[in-house]
Short mmCIF file of C-alpha atoms and ligand atoms in Angstrom, two decimals:
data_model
loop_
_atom_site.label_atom_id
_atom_site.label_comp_id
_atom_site.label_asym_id
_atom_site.label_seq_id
_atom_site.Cartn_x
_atom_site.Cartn_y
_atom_site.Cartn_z
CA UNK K 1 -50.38 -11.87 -6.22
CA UNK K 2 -47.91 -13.13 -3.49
CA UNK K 3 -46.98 -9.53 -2.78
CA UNK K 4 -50.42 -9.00 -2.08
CA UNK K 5 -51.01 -12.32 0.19
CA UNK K 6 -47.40 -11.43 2.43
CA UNK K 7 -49.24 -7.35 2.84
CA UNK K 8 -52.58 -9.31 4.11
CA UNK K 9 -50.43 -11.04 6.74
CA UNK K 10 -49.36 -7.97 8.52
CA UNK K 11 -51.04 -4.95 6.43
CA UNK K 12 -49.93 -1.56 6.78
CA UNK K 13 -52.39 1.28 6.73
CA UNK K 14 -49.22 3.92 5.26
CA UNK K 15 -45.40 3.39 5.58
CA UNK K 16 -42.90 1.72 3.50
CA UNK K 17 -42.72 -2.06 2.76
CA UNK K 18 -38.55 -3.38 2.18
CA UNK K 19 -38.78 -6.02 0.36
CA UNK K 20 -35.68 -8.16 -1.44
CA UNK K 21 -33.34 -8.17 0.78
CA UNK K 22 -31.07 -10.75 1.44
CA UNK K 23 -31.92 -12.69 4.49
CA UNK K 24 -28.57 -12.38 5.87
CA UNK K 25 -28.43 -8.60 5.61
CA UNK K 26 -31.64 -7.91 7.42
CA UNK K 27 -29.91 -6.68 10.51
CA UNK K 28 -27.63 -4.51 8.61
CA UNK K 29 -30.32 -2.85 6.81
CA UNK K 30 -32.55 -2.35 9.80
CA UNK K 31 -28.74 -0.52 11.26
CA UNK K 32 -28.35 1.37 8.40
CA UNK K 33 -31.67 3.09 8.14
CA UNK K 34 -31.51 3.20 12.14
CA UNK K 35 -34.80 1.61 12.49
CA UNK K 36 -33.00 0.49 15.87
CA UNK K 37 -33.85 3.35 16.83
CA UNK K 38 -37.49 4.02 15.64
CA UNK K 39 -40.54 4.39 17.60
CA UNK K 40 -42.69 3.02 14.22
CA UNK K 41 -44.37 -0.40 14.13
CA UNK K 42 -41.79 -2.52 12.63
CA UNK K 43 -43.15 -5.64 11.40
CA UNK K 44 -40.38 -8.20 9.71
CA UNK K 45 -39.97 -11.76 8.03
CA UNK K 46 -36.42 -13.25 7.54
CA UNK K 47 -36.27 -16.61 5.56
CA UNK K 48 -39.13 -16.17 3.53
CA UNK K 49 -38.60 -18.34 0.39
CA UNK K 50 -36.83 -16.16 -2.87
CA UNK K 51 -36.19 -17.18 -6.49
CA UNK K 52 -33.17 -14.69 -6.75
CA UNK K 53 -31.53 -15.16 -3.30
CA UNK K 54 -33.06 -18.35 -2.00
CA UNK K 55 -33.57 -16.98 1.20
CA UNK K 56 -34.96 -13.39 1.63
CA UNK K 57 -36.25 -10.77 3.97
CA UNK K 58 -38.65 -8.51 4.02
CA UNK K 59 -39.29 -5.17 6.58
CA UNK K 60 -42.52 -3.57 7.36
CA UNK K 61 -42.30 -0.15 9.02
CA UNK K 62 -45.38 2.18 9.57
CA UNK K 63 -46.47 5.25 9.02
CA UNK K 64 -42.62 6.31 7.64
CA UNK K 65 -41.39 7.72 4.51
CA UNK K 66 -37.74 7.02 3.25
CA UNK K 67 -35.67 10.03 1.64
CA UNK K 68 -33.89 8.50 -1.34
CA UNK K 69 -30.69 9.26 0.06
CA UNK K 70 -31.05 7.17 3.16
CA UNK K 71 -32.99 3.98 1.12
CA UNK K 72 -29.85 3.89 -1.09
CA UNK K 73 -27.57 3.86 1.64
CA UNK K 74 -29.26 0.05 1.63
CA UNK K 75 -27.89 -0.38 -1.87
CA UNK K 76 -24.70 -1.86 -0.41
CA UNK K 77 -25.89 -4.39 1.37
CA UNK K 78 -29.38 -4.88 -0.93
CA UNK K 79 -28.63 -3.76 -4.36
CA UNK K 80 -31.87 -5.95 -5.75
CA UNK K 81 -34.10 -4.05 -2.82
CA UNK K 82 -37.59 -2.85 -3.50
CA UNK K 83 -39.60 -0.54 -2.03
CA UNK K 84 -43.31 -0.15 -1.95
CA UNK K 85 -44.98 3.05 -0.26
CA UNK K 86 -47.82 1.98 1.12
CA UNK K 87 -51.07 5.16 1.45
CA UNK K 88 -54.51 3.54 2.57
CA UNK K 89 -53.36 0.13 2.65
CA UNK K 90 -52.68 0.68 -1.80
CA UNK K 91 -49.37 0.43 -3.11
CA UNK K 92 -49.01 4.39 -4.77
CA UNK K 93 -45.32 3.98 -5.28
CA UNK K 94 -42.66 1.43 -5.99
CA UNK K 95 -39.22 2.39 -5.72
CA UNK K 96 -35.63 0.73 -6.69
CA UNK K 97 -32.38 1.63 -4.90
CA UNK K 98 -29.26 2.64 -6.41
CA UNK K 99 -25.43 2.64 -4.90
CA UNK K 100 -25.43 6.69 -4.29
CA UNK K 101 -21.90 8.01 -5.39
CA UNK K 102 -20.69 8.63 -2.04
CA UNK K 103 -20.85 6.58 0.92
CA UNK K 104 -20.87 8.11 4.05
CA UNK K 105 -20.17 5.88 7.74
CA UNK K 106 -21.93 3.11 6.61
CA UNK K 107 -18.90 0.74 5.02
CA UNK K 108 -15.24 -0.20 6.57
CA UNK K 109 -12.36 0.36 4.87
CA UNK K 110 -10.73 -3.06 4.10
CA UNK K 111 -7.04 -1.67 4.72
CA UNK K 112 -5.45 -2.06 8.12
CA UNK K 113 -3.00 0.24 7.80
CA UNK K 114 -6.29 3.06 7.16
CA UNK K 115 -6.37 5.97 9.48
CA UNK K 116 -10.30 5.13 9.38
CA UNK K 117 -9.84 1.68 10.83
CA UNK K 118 -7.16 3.44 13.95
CA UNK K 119 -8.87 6.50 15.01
CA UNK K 120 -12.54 6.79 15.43
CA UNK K 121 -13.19 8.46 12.34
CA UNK K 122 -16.54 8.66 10.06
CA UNK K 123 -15.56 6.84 6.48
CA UNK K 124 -15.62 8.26 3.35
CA UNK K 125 -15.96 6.17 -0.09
CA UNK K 126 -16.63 7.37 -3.60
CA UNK K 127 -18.16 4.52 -6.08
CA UNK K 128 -16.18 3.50 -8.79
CA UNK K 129 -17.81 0.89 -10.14
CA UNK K 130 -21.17 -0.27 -9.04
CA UNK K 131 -21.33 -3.60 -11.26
CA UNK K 132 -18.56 -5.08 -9.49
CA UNK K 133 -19.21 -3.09 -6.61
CA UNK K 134 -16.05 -0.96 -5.85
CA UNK K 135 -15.28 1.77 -3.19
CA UNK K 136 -12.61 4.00 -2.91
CA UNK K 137 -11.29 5.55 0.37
CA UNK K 138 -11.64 9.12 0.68
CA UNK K 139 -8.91 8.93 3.16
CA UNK K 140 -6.04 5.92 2.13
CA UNK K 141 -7.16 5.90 -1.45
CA UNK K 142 -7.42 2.54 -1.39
CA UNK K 143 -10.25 0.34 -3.48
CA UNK K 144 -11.99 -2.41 -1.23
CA UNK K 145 -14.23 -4.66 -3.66
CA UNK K 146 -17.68 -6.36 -2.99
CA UNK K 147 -15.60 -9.59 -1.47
CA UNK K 148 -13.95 -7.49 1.37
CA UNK K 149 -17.00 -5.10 1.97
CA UNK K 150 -17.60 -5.13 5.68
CA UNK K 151 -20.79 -2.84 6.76
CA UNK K 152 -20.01 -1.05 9.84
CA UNK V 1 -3.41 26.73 -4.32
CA UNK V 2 -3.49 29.17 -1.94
CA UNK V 3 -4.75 27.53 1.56
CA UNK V 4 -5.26 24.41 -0.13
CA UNK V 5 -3.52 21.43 2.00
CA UNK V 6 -1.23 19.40 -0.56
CA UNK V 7 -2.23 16.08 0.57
CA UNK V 8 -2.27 13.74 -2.85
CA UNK V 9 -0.73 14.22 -6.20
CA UNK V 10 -3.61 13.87 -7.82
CA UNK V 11 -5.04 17.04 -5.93
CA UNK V 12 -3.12 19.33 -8.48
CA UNK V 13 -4.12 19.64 -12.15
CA UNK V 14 -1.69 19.71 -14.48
CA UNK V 15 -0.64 23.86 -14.57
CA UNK V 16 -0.52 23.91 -11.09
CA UNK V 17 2.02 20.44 -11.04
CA UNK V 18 3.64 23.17 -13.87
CA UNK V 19 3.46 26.13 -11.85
CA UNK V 20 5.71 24.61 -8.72
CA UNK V 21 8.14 23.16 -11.06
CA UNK V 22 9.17 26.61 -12.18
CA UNK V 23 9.00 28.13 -9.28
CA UNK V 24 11.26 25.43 -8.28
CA UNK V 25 13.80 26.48 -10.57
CA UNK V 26 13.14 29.88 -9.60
CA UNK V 27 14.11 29.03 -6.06
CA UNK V 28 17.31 27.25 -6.78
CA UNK V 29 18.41 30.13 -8.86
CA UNK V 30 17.70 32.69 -5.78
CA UNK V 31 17.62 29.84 -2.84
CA UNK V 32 17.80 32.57 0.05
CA UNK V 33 14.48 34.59 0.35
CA UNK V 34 12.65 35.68 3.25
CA UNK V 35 9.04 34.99 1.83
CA UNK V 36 8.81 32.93 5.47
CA UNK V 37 9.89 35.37 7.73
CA UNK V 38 7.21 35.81 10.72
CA UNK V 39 5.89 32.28 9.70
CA UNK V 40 5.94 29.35 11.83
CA UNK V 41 5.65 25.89 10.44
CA UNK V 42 5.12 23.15 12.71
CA UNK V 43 6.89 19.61 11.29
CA UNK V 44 5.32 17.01 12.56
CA UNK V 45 7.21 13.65 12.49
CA UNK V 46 5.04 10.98 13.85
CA UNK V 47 7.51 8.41 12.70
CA UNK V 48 11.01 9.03 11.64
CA UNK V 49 12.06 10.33 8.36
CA UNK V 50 15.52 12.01 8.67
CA UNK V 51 15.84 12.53 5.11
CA UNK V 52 12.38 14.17 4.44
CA UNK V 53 12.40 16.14 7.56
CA UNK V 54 16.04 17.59 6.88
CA UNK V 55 14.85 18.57 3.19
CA UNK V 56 11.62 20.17 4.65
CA UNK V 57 13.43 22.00 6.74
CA UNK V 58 16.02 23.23 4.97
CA UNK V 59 13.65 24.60 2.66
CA UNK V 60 12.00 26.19 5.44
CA UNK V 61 14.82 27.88 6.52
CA UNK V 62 15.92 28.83 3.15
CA UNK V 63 12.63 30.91 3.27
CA UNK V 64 13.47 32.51 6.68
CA UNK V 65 10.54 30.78 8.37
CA UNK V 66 10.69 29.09 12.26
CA UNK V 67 10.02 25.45 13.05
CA UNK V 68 8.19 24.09 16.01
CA UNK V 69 7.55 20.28 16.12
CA UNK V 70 8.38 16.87 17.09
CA UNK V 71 10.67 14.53 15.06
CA UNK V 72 8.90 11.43 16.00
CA UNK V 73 5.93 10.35 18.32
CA UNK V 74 7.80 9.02 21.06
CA UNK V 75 8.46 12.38 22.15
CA UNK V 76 4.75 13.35 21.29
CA UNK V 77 1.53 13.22 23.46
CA UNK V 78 0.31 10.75 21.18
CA UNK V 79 1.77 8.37 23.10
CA UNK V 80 -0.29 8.88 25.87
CA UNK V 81 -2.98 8.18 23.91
CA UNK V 82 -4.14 11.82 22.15
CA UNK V 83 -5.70 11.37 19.01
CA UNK V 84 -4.40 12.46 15.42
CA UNK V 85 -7.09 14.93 15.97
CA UNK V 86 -6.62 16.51 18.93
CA UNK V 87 -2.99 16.82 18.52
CA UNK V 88 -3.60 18.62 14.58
CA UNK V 89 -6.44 21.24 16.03
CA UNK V 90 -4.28 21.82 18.93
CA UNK V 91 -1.00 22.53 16.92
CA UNK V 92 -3.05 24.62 13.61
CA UNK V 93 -3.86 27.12 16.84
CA UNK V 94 0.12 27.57 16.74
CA UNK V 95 1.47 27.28 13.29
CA UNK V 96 0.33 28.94 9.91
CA UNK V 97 1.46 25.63 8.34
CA UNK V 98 1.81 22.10 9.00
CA UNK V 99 4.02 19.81 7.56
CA UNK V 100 3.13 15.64 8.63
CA UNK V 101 4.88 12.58 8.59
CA UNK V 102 2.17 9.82 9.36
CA UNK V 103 2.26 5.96 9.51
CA UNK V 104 -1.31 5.33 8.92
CA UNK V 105 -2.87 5.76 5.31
CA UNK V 106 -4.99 8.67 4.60
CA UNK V 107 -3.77 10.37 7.92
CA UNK V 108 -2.98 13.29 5.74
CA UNK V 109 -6.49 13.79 4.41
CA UNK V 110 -7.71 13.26 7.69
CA UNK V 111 -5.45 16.13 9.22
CA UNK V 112 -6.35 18.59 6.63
CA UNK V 113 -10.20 18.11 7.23
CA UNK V 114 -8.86 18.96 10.97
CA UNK V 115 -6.70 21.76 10.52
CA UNK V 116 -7.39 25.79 10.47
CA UNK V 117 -4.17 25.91 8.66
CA UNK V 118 -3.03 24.21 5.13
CA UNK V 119 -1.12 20.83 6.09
CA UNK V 120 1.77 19.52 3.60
CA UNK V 121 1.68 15.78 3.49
CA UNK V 122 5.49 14.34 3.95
CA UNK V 123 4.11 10.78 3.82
CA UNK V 124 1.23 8.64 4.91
CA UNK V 125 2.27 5.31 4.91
CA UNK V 126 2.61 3.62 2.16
CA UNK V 127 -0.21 6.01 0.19
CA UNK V 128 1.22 9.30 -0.63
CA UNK V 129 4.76 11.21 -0.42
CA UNK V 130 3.55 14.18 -3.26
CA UNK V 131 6.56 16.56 -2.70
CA UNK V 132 8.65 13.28 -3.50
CA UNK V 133 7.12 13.54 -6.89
CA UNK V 134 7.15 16.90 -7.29
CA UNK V 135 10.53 17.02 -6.87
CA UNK V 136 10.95 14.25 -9.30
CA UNK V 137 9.22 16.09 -12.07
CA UNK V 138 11.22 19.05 -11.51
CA UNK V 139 14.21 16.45 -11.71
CA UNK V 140 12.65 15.06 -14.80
CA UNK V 141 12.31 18.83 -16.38
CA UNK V 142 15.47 20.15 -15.28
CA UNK V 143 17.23 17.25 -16.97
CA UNK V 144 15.05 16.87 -20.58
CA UNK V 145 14.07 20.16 -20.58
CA UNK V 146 10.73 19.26 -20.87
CA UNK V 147 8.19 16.55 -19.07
CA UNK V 148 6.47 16.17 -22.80
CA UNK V 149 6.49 12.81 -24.72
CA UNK V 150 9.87 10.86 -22.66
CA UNK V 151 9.98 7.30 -22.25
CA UNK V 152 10.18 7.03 -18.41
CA UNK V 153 11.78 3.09 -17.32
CA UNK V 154 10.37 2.00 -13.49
CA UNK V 155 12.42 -0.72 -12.18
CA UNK V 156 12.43 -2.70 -9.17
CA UNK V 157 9.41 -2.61 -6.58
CA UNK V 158 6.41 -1.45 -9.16
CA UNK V 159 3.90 -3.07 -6.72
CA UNK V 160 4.70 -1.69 -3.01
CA UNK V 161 6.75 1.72 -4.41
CA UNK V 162 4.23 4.45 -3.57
CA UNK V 163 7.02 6.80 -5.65
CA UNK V 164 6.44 4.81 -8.75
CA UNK V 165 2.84 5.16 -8.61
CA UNK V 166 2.46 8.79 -7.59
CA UNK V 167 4.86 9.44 -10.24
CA UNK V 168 3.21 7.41 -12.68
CA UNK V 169 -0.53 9.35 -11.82
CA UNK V 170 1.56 13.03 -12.24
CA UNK V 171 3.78 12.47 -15.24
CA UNK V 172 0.00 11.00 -17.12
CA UNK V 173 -0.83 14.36 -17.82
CA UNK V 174 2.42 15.15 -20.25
CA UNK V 175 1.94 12.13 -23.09
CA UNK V 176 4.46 9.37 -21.50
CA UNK V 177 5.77 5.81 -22.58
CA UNK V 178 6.48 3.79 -19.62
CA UNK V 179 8.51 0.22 -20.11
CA UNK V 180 8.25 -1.61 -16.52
CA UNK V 181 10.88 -3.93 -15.14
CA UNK V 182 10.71 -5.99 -12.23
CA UNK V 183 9.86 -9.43 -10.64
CA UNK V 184 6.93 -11.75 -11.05
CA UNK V 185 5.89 -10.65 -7.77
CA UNK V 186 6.30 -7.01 -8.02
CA UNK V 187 4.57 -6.00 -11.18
CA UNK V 188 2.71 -3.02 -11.66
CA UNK V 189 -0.62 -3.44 -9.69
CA UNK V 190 -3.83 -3.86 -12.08
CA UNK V 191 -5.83 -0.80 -10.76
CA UNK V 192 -2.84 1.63 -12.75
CA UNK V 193 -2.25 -0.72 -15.40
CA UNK V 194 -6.23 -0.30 -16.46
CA UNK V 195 -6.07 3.73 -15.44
CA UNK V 196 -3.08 3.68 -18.10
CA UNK V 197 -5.25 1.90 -20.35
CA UNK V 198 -8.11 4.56 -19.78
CA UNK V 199 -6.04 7.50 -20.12
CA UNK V 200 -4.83 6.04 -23.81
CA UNK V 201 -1.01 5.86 -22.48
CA UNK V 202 1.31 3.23 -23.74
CA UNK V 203 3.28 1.02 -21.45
CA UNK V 204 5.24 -2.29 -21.49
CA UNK V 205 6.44 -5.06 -19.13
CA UNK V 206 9.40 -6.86 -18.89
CA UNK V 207 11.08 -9.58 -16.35
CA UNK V 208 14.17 -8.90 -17.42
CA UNK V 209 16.33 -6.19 -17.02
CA UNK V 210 18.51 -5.69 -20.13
CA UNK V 211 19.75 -3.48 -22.82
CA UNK V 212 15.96 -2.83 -23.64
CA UNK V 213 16.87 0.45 -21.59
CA UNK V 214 18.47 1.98 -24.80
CA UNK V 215 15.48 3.35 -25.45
CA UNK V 216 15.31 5.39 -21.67
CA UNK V 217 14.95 8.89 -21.39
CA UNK V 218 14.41 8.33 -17.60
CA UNK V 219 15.21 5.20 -15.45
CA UNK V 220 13.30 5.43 -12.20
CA UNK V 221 15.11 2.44 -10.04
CA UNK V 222 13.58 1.61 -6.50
CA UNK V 223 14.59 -1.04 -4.45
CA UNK V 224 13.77 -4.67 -4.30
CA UNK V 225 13.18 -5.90 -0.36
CA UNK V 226 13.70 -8.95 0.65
CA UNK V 227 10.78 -9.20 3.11
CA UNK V 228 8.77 -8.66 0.12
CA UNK V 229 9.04 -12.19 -0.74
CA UNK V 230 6.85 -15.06 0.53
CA UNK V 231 9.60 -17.31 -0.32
CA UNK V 232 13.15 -16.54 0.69
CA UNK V 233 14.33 -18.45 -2.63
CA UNK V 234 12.79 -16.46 -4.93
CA UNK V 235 14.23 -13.31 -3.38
CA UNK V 236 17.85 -14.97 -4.36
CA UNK V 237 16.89 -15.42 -7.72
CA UNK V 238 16.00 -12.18 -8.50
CA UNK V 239 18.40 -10.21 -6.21
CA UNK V 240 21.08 -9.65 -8.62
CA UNK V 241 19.49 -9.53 -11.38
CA UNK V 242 17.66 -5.95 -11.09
CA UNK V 243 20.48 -4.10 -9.72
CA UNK V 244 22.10 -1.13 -12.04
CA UNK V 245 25.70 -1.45 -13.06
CA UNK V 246 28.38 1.10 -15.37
CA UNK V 247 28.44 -1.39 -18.00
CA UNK V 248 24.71 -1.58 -18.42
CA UNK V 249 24.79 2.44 -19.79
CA UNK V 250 27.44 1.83 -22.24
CA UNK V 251 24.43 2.20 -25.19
CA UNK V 252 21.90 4.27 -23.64
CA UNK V 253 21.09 7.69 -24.68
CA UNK V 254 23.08 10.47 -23.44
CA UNK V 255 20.32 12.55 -22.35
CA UNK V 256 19.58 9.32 -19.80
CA UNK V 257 19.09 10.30 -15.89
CA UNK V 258 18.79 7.51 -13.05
CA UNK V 259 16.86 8.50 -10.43
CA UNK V 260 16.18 7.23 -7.58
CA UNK V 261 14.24 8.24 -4.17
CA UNK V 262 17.33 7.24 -1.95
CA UNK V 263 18.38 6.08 0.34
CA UNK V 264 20.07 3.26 -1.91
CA UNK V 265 20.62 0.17 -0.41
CA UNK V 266 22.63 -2.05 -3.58
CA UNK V 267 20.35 -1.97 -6.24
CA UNK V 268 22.63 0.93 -8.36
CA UNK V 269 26.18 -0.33 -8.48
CA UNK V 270 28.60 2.40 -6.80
CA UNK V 271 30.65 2.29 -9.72
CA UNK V 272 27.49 3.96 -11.42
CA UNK V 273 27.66 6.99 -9.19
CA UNK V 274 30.41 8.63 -11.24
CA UNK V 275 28.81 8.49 -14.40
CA UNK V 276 26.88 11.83 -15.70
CA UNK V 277 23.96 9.78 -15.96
CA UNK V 278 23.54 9.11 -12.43
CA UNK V 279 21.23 11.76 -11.00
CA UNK V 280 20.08 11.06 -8.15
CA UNK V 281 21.78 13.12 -5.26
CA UNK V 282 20.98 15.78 -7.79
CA UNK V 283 17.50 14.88 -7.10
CA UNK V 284 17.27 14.89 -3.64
CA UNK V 285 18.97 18.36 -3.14
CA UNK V 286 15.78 19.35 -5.80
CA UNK V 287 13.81 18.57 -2.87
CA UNK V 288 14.16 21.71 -1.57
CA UNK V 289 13.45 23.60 -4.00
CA UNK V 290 10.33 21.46 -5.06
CA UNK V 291 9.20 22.36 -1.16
CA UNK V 292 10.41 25.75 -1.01
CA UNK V 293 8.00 26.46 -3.95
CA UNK V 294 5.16 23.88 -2.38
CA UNK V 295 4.77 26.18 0.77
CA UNK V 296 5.30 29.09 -0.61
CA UNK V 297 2.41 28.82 -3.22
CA UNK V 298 0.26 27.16 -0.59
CA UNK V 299 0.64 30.16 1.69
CA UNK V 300 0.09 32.57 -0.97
CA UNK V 301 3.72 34.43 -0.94
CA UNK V 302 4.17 33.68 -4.52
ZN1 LIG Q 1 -9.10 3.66 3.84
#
């Protein structure tokens, strides 16, 4: 019912409605899908009251339509993320993100002494573990964890 | 391997780690061969590594090849500011192999997604030194006869010594026991210590450093640095305690070897050097042989 009451505010006719994400992370997930750069009505709420994260945000964006690859690029940032494609102002879809297996210019690698973090290079991580999230460097080889994960 | 870049040891599988250590021993038995001639290799030293870069080229030689390069960055462009990349597409126009000394972690990986031509990674920082282990398995093999089933003994630095772990990640695929000596504050990091527990392979830890090394077939020393320790006392305490002396191999096995990557600082006792068992300038002259066969697989002359 609330989900229905927070669409009335701002209502969408079609597009995609993020909602779950952590209120700190809004910014980085409105980088990582570039909506920076998107000529879309954007419509979003930051702070909105959430039983898992206490604070939450939620985007709004228009007439667009997420590939899977680039909502789970999200994942990092918003593993608990969920995504409602909107068609005629009716939910038709609801979607989940997952941590894809690699990750592509999106995190930093946590190691200094990392070509990535000297040279203006693209990272490169594989997931090993997406519990306790864990990345390894395609180029040191080296793991950074969940509690050094810096999005670029 | 042919035009494959040797940038990790965990890029080869197991009959290709098999494959350079007998053509290794090929190599040393017939070290003069001209499988290099018209070849240019370009050795690029962006910090100093006499050691390596002698070895390297040696073994280049040895193959009648040419070497173009720099033997650290100071005399480089990339002190004027050119970029790793600039300076590997510029020199893979030149040289039908590249050869890379780095200080920066994964600069090797980063070269080879660069380069028109393979690139042989001599060390990346503190990541990866692979023809350092390669040549230690073809140590290992020359001097058991096999790499199957040997209980291999790492002492010293198991938490900084890229050689240790490399080794450790190659010698997994041939049924090992390792036993693991060295400070509180050196220990084997977690991340291998739960890959050894997911590959099923058996090791131990110890603090001490005693006659438990009766049971060696291989005892891989490194050295113990003093800046490794937050606190200068500790260092004292354990200084003398993990260094190799004659006395200590009165009851190991006679097929025991000491290796060690070299240079030595104090950690094996000079009065060890004259005992059979001691190995390791054996090992490094390997080296060349380990790299002769390393470039000549990766350019496809073998
Ligand atoms: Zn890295």
């Amino acid at each position: 019912m609330s989900e229905k009451k927070e669409l009335s505010v701002s209502a969408i006719e079609e597009g995609t409605v993020i909602d779950h994400i952590p209120a700190d992370c809004l910014f980085k997930v409105i980088s990582i899908l570039g909506l920076d750069n998107c000529g879309n009505l954007i419509t979003f709420g930051t702070n909105l009251g959430s039983q898992r994260y206490g604070k939450k945000a939620i985007i709004k964006v228009a007439d667009k339509f997420f590939e899977d690859e680039d909502l789970n690029r999200i994942a990092l940032v918003a593993p608990y993320a969920r995504l409602n494609i909107i068609k005629d102002y009716e939910v038709v879809e609801k979607k989940h993100v997952t941590v894809p297996q690699e990750i592509v210019g999106i995190a930093k690698c946590f190691n200094p002494q990392c070509i990535t973090n000297n040279e203006n290079i693209t990272t490169h991580f594989s997931l090993v573990n997406a519990n306790v999230l864990a990345l390894k460097c395609h180029y040191c080889e080296k793991i950074t964890t969940e509690e050094h994960l810096k999005i670029l | 391997m042919k035009n494959r870049s040797l940038v990790s040891i965990n890029d080869f599988t197991k009959s290709e780690i098999l494959k350079i250590v007998e053509l290794a021993a090929q190599f040393e038995a017939n070290p003069n061969q001209d499988l290099l001639k018209h070849k240019i290799v370009a050795s690029l030293f962006f910090e100093p590594s006499t050691r390596t870069r002698l070895s390297f080229e040696t073994a280049i030689n040895r193959l009648g090849g040419r070497v173009v390069g720099f033997m650290d960055a100071s005399s480089s462009s990339t002190t004027k500011g050119e970029s790793l990349k600039d300076t590997i597409k510029m020199v893979s126009n030149y040289a039908d192999l590249i050869v890379m000394r780095h200080p920066l972690e994964g600069s090797a990986r980063y070269a080879s997604e660069q380069s028109s031509v393979p690139i042989v990674n001599a060390g990346d920082g503190a990541n990866q030194h692979p023809t350092q282990t390669l040549l230690d398995l073809y140590s290992i093999k020359k001097t058991q006869g096999t790499l199957e089933n040997l209980n291999i003994f790492m002492v010293g630095d198991l938490k900084y010594g890229r050689t240790v772990h490399s080794l450790l990640q190659a010698m997994s695929h041939f049924n090992p026991v390792f036993n693991f000596i060295s400070p509180e504050e050196l220990r084997m990091p977690d991340e291998y210590k739960f890959w050894l527990d997911s590959m099923g392979i058996k090791y131990y830890e110890h603090s001490e450093f005693t006659d438990i090394i009766s049971r060696a077939d291989i005892l891989y020393m490194t050295r113990v640095q003093r800046e490794r320790f937050v606190d200068p006392i500790e260092y004292e305490k354990v200084k003398d305690v993990y260094i190799l002396n004659n006395a200590m191999l009165d009851n190991t096995k006679d097929n025991l070897r000491i290796l060690h990557p070299l240079p030595r600082v104090n950690e094996i006792d000079v009065d060890v050097d004259n005992n059979p068992k001691a190995y390791y300038f054996e090992q490094a002259e390997n080296g060349v042989y380990a790299r002769m066969a390393v470039m000549s697989s990766i350019l496809g002359l073998v």
